[in-house]
């Protein structure tokens, strides 16, 4: 049994840091383990242009711990009115690494999202020409679509024609949750990749629903059947460069999760790499973790691999029951439970 693993420092290719007072905790947690992170733009109001992204980045930078080199990689929020001029400005800025598309109403703060990908094909053509990746929340939100089928329907109705129309467009299907998504990404051209969250590797919909509704497992896209979980584990541990780490760590105040209309999102950034290590350990694939966590994301984005390493050891510790979140508290995934791997740094050695 392997009790220690050293890997190149990982990056997070999909994270929600939120804004304002919440940044004090979320930035610290992300910077603690990751060298870089793709920052989601679904604030209120959303980050739709270079100026807003620059201002948001400055707010993030003020919370990076002293001596830490964490780099936030900024994105823009794609809307029906995002113009070619906006895309060219993003490219010229040198600070925008991708553009994120949310179907309108699909998830937190997505009401300004895209109502029709087909209607913005000229904008997407410009992105393809300039080499700006499109990050997709791949769900259809029509009321006639079952919540467990949203991702499959999106692939069939929108993603297949999109990739056929723009074969040179770099596309990341974010936080995939289904076997159909795994199969699509595997079979697509090399410009198509996917991120996978740790909650979708560790859990399935039984964990969300059996014995009562467990709101801190609720995220979107929602946890699926175990057959889909198994497909995701297979993809993450396959050593395919098409699949890489994206936590989709998405904090909400505890009272907003534990309510009659609980918010979607799991907070994992506080122990993300430890949780991923646990998932890969369960799959007897610790030797595949470095590729998934540290190599394949930079390769897809055309960025250098990090030049330092981190070490994790097999050691049980108890996840906190809550963490500060601005004026509120956030309940992290696995709150109060045992985590079986520990990242070696000062903050975790105290646990």
Coordinates of C-alpha atoms in Angstrom, one line a residue:
X1 CA 0.0 0.0 0.0
X2 CA 1.4 3.4 -1.0
X3 CA 1.3 5.8 1.9
X4 CA 3.0 8.9 0.3
X5 CA 2.8 10.6 -3.0
X6 CA 4.6 13.5 -4.5
X7 CA 3.3 15.2 -7.6
X8 CA 3.8 18.4 -9.6
X9 CA 1.8 21.2 -8.0
X10 CA -1.7 21.0 -9.5
X11 CA -4.0 23.6 -11.0
X12 CA -7.8 24.0 -10.7
X13 CA -9.4 24.6 -14.1
X14 CA -12.8 25.5 -12.8
X15 CA -13.4 27.3 -9.5
X16 CA -15.9 29.8 -7.9
X17 CA -14.3 32.2 -5.5
X18 CA -17.3 34.5 -5.2
X19 CA -16.6 38.1 -4.3
X20 CA -16.4 40.6 -1.4
X21 CA -15.7 39.4 2.1
X22 CA -16.0 35.7 1.0
X23 CA -12.7 36.1 -0.9
X24 CA -10.7 36.0 2.4
X25 CA -11.5 32.3 2.8
X26 CA -12.0 31.1 -0.8
X27 CA -8.7 32.6 -2.1
X28 CA -6.7 31.3 0.8
X29 CA -8.1 27.8 0.3
X30 CA -7.4 27.8 -3.4
X31 CA -4.0 29.2 -3.1
X32 CA -3.1 26.7 -0.4
X33 CA -2.9 23.8 -2.9
X34 CA -3.1 25.1 -6.4
X35 CA -0.7 27.2 -8.5
X36 CA -3.3 28.5 -10.9
X37 CA -7.1 28.5 -11.2
X38 CA -9.6 29.3 -13.9
X39 CA -12.0 31.8 -12.1
X40 CA -15.7 31.6 -12.9
X41 CA -17.3 34.9 -13.9
X42 CA -20.9 34.3 -12.6
X43 CA -20.9 37.2 -10.1
X44 CA -23.7 39.7 -9.6
X45 CA -23.4 41.5 -12.0
X46 CA -21.5 39.0 -14.2
X47 CA -18.0 39.6 -15.4
X48 CA -18.7 40.4 -19.0
X49 CA -15.8 42.5 -20.2
X50 CA -12.1 43.0 -19.7
X51 CA -12.4 46.0 -17.3
X52 CA -14.7 44.0 -15.0
X53 CA -12.4 41.0 -15.1
X54 CA -9.4 43.2 -14.3
X55 CA -11.2 44.8 -11.3
X56 CA -12.2 41.3 -10.1
X57 CA -8.7 40.0 -10.4
X58 CA -7.4 42.9 -8.3
X59 CA -9.9 42.1 -5.6
X60 CA -8.7 38.4 -5.7
X61 CA -5.0 39.4 -5.6
X62 CA -5.4 41.4 -2.4
X63 CA -6.4 38.1 -0.6
X64 CA -3.5 35.9 -1.8
X65 CA -1.4 35.0 1.3
X66 CA 2.0 36.7 1.5
X67 CA 4.7 34.8 -0.2
X68 CA 2.2 32.7 -2.2
X69 CA 2.4 32.8 -6.0
X70 CA -1.2 31.7 -6.8
X71 CA -2.3 33.1 -10.2
X72 CA -6.0 33.6 -11.0
X73 CA -6.8 33.0 -14.6
X74 CA -9.7 35.2 -15.6
X75 CA -12.7 34.5 -17.8
X76 CA -15.6 36.3 -19.3
X77 CA -19.3 35.5 -19.0
X78 CA -20.8 34.8 -22.4
X79 CA -24.2 36.4 -23.1
X80 CA -26.4 36.8 -26.1
X81 CA -24.9 40.2 -26.6
X82 CA -21.2 39.3 -26.3
X83 CA -19.7 40.9 -29.4
X84 CA -16.7 40.2 -31.6
X85 CA -15.3 43.4 -30.3
X86 CA -15.5 42.0 -26.8
X87 CA -13.7 38.9 -27.8
X88 CA -10.9 40.7 -29.6
X89 CA -10.5 43.0 -26.5
X90 CA -10.3 39.9 -24.4
X91 CA -7.5 38.4 -26.6
X92 CA -5.6 41.7 -26.7
X93 CA -5.7 42.1 -22.9
X94 CA -3.5 39.0 -22.3
X95 CA -5.4 38.3 -19.1
X96 CA -8.5 36.4 -20.3
X97 CA -8.0 32.7 -20.7
X98 CA -11.4 31.5 -21.6
X99 CA -15.1 32.5 -22.1
X100 CA -17.8 30.7 -20.0
X101 CA -21.2 29.9 -21.3
X102 CA -24.0 29.2 -18.9
X103 CA -27.5 28.2 -20.3
X104 CA -29.8 30.9 -18.9
X105 CA -31.1 29.7 -15.5
X106 CA -29.0 26.6 -15.3
X107 CA -27.2 27.3 -12.1
X108 CA -26.1 30.0 -9.6
X109 CA -26.2 33.5 -11.1
X110 CA -26.8 32.2 -14.6
X111 CA -29.9 34.3 -15.5
X112 CA -27.8 36.4 -17.9
X113 CA -26.6 33.3 -19.7
X114 CA -26.9 32.3 -23.3
X115 CA -30.3 31.5 -24.6
X116 CA -29.1 30.1 -27.9
X117 CA -25.6 29.0 -28.9
X118 CA -26.6 29.1 -32.5
X119 CA -27.5 32.8 -32.2
X120 CA -23.9 33.6 -31.2
X121 CA -22.1 31.6 -33.8
X122 CA -20.3 34.7 -35.2
X123 CA -18.9 35.3 -31.7
X124 CA -17.8 31.7 -31.4
X125 CA -16.2 31.8 -34.8
X126 CA -14.1 34.7 -33.6
X127 CA -13.1 32.8 -30.5
X128 CA -12.1 29.8 -32.7
X129 CA -10.0 32.1 -34.9
X130 CA -8.2 33.7 -31.9
X131 CA -7.7 30.5 -29.9
X132 CA -9.9 31.4 -26.9
X133 CA -11.4 28.3 -25.3
X134 CA -15.2 28.0 -24.8
X135 CA -16.1 26.6 -21.4
X136 CA -19.6 25.0 -21.3
X137 CA -22.0 24.3 -18.6
X138 CA -23.6 21.5 -20.6
X139 CA -27.2 21.4 -19.6
X140 CA -30.6 22.1 -21.3
X141 CA -32.9 23.9 -18.8
X142 CA -36.3 23.5 -20.5
X143 CA -38.9 22.4 -18.0
X144 CA -39.8 19.3 -20.1
X145 CA -36.3 17.9 -19.7
X146 CA -35.7 15.6 -16.7
X147 CA -33.0 17.1 -14.4
X148 CA -31.0 13.8 -14.7
X149 CA -31.1 14.0 -18.5
X150 CA -30.1 17.7 -19.0
X151 CA -26.5 16.9 -19.8
X152 CA -27.2 14.2 -22.3
X153 CA -29.8 16.3 -24.1
X154 CA -27.3 19.2 -24.3
X155 CA -24.7 17.0 -25.9
X156 CA -27.2 15.7 -28.5
X157 CA -29.0 19.0 -29.3
X158 CA -26.2 21.5 -29.0
X159 CA -22.7 20.2 -28.5
X160 CA -22.6 17.7 -31.5
X161 CA -23.5 20.4 -34.0
X162 CA -21.3 23.0 -32.3
X163 CA -18.2 20.8 -32.6
X164 CA -19.1 20.0 -36.2
X165 CA -19.5 23.6 -37.0
X166 CA -16.3 24.8 -35.3
X167 CA -13.8 22.0 -35.3
X168 CA -10.9 24.4 -34.4
X169 CA -12.7 25.9 -31.4
X170 CA -11.3 24.7 -28.1
X171 CA -14.1 23.5 -26.0
X172 CA -14.2 22.3 -22.4
X173 CA -17.3 20.5 -21.3
X174 CA -17.2 21.5 -17.6
X175 CA -17.9 19.3 -14.6
X176 CA -19.2 16.3 -16.7
X177 CA -21.5 13.9 -14.9
X178 CA -22.5 11.2 -17.3
X179 CA -21.2 8.2 -19.3
X180 CA -22.6 9.9 -22.4
X181 CA -20.3 13.0 -21.7
X182 CA -17.3 10.7 -21.2
X183 CA -18.0 8.9 -24.5
X184 CA -18.5 12.1 -26.4
X185 CA -15.3 13.7 -25.2
X186 CA -13.3 10.5 -25.9
X187 CA -14.6 10.4 -29.4
X188 CA -14.3 14.1 -30.2
X189 CA -11.4 15.8 -31.8
X190 CA -8.4 16.9 -29.8
X191 CA -9.8 20.4 -29.2
X192 CA -12.5 19.0 -27.0
X193 CA -11.8 18.2 -23.3
X194 CA -13.6 18.0 -20.0
X195 CA -13.2 18.8 -16.3
X196 CA -14.3 16.4 -13.6
X197 CA -15.2 17.4 -10.0
X198 CA -14.2 15.4 -7.0
X199 CA -17.8 15.1 -5.7
X200 CA -18.8 13.3 -8.9
X201 CA -15.9 10.9 -8.4
X202 CA -16.7 10.2 -4.7
X203 CA -20.5 10.2 -4.8
X204 CA -23.6 9.3 -6.7
X205 CA -27.2 10.2 -6.3
X206 CA -27.8 7.7 -3.6
X207 CA -25.6 9.9 -1.4
X208 CA -27.8 12.9 -2.1
X209 CA -31.2 11.2 -1.7
X210 CA -31.1 8.0 0.4
X211 CA -32.1 8.5 4.0
X212 CA -33.3 12.0 3.3
X213 CA -32.1 14.9 1.2
X214 CA -28.5 15.8 2.0
X215 CA -28.2 19.4 0.7
X216 CA -24.4 19.6 0.9
X217 CA -24.2 17.0 -1.8
X218 CA -26.5 19.0 -4.1
X219 CA -24.7 20.5 -7.1
X220 CA -25.5 21.2 -10.7
X221 CA -25.2 19.2 -12.9
X222 CA -26.7 16.9 -10.2
X223 CA -25.1 13.7 -9.0
X224 CA -26.1 10.8 -11.2
X225 CA -26.5 7.0 -11.0
X226 CA -23.4 4.9 -10.0
X227 CA -22.9 3.7 -13.6
X228 CA -22.2 7.3 -14.5
X229 CA -19.9 7.7 -11.5
X230 CA -18.0 4.6 -12.6
X231 CA -17.6 6.1 -16.1
X232 CA -16.2 9.3 -14.6
X233 CA -13.7 7.4 -12.4
X234 CA -12.6 5.5 -15.5
X235 CA -12.1 8.7 -17.5
X236 CA -10.2 10.5 -14.7
X237 CA -7.9 7.6 -14.2
X238 CA -7.4 6.7 -17.9
X239 CA -4.4 8.9 -18.4
X240 CA -6.2 10.6 -21.3
X241 CA -5.2 14.2 -21.7
X242 CA -8.8 15.0 -22.5
X243 CA -9.8 14.8 -18.8
X244 CA -8.4 17.1 -16.1
X245 CA -9.1 18.5 -12.7
X246 CA -11.7 21.2 -12.2
X247 CA -13.2 21.3 -8.7
X248 CA -16.2 23.5 -9.4
X249 CA -15.8 24.4 -5.8
X250 CA -18.9 26.6 -5.3
X251 CA -19.5 27.9 -1.8
X252 CA -22.8 29.1 -0.4
X253 CA -23.7 30.2 3.1
X254 CA -24.9 27.2 5.2
X255 CA -28.3 28.8 5.7
X256 CA -28.8 29.0 1.9
X257 CA -27.9 25.4 1.4
X258 CA -30.1 24.2 4.3
X259 CA -33.3 25.8 3.2
X260 CA -36.5 25.1 1.4
X261 CA -34.8 26.0 -1.8
X262 CA -31.2 25.0 -1.2
X263 CA -28.5 26.4 -3.4
X264 CA -26.6 24.2 -5.8
X265 CA -22.8 23.8 -5.1
X266 CA -20.3 21.9 -3.1
X267 CA -17.4 23.6 -1.3
X268 CA -14.3 21.5 -1.8
X269 CA -11.4 23.9 -2.2
X270 CA -10.4 23.6 1.4
X271 CA -9.2 20.0 0.8
X272 CA -9.5 19.5 -2.9
X273 CA -6.3 17.7 -3.7
X274 CA -6.7 15.4 -0.7
X275 CA -10.2 14.5 -1.8
X276 CA -9.0 13.8 -5.3
X277 CA -6.2 11.7 -3.9
X278 CA -8.7 9.7 -2.0
X279 CA -10.8 9.1 -5.1
X280 CA -7.8 7.9 -7.1
X281 CA -6.6 5.8 -4.2
X282 CA -10.0 4.0 -4.1
X283 CA -9.6 3.3 -7.8
X284 CA -6.1 2.0 -7.3
X285 CA -4.8 4.6 -9.6
X286 CA -2.5 6.9 -7.6
X287 CA 0.0 6.8 -10.4
X288 CA -2.5 8.5 -12.7
X289 CA -3.2 11.5 -10.3
X290 CA -0.3 13.7 -11.5
X291 CA -1.4 13.6 -15.1
X292 CA -5.0 14.5 -14.3
X293 CA -4.2 17.1 -11.7
X294 CA -1.0 18.7 -12.9
X295 CA -0.2 18.0 -16.6
X296 CA -3.3 17.7 -18.8
X297 CA -4.8 21.0 -18.0
X298 CA -1.7 23.1 -18.8
X299 CA -1.3 21.1 -22.0
X300 CA -4.8 21.9 -23.2
X301 CA -4.5 25.6 -22.3
X302 CA -1.1 25.9 -23.8
X303 CA 0.5 26.9 -20.5
X304 CA 3.7 25.6 -18.9
X305 CA 3.6 22.9 -16.3
X306 CA 4.3 24.1 -12.7
X307 CA 7.9 23.7 -11.6
X308 CA 7.3 22.8 -7.9
X309 CA 5.8 19.8 -6.2
X310 CA 3.5 18.9 -3.4
X311 CA 3.5 15.8 -1.1
X312 CA 0.5 14.0 0.4
X313 CA 0.6 11.3 3.0
X314 CA -1.9 8.7 4.0
X315 CA -3.1 10.1 7.3
X316 CA -6.6 10.5 8.7
X317 CA -7.8 13.9 9.7
X318 CA -11.3 15.4 10.4
X319 CA -12.8 17.9 8.0
X320 CA -14.0 21.1 9.7
X321 CA -17.7 21.3 10.3
X322 CA -17.8 24.8 9.0
X323 CA -15.5 27.5 7.6
X324 CA -15.8 31.4 7.5
X325 CA -17.6 32.8 4.5
X326 CA -17.7 36.5 4.8
X327 CA -20.2 37.4 7.5
X328 CA -21.6 33.8 7.3
X329 CA -20.3 30.2 7.5
X330 CA -20.0 27.6 4.7
X331 CA -20.4 23.9 5.3
X332 CA -17.7 22.1 3.3
X333 CA -18.2 18.8 1.6
X334 CA -17.3 16.0 4.0
X335 CA -17.9 18.3 7.0
X336 CA -17.0 16.5 10.2
X337 CA -16.0 13.3 8.3
X338 CA -12.7 11.7 8.0
X339 CA -10.4 12.5 5.1
X340 CA -7.8 9.8 4.6
X341 CA -5.1 11.8 2.8
X342 CA -3.3 14.9 4.1
X343 CA -1.4 17.5 2.2
X344 CA 1.9 18.3 3.9
X345 CA 2.0 21.9 4.9
X346 CA 1.8 23.9 8.1
X347 CA -1.9 24.5 8.1
X348 CA -2.8 20.8 7.7
X349 CA -0.2 19.5 10.0
X350 CA -2.1 21.1 12.9
X351 CA -5.2 18.9 12.2

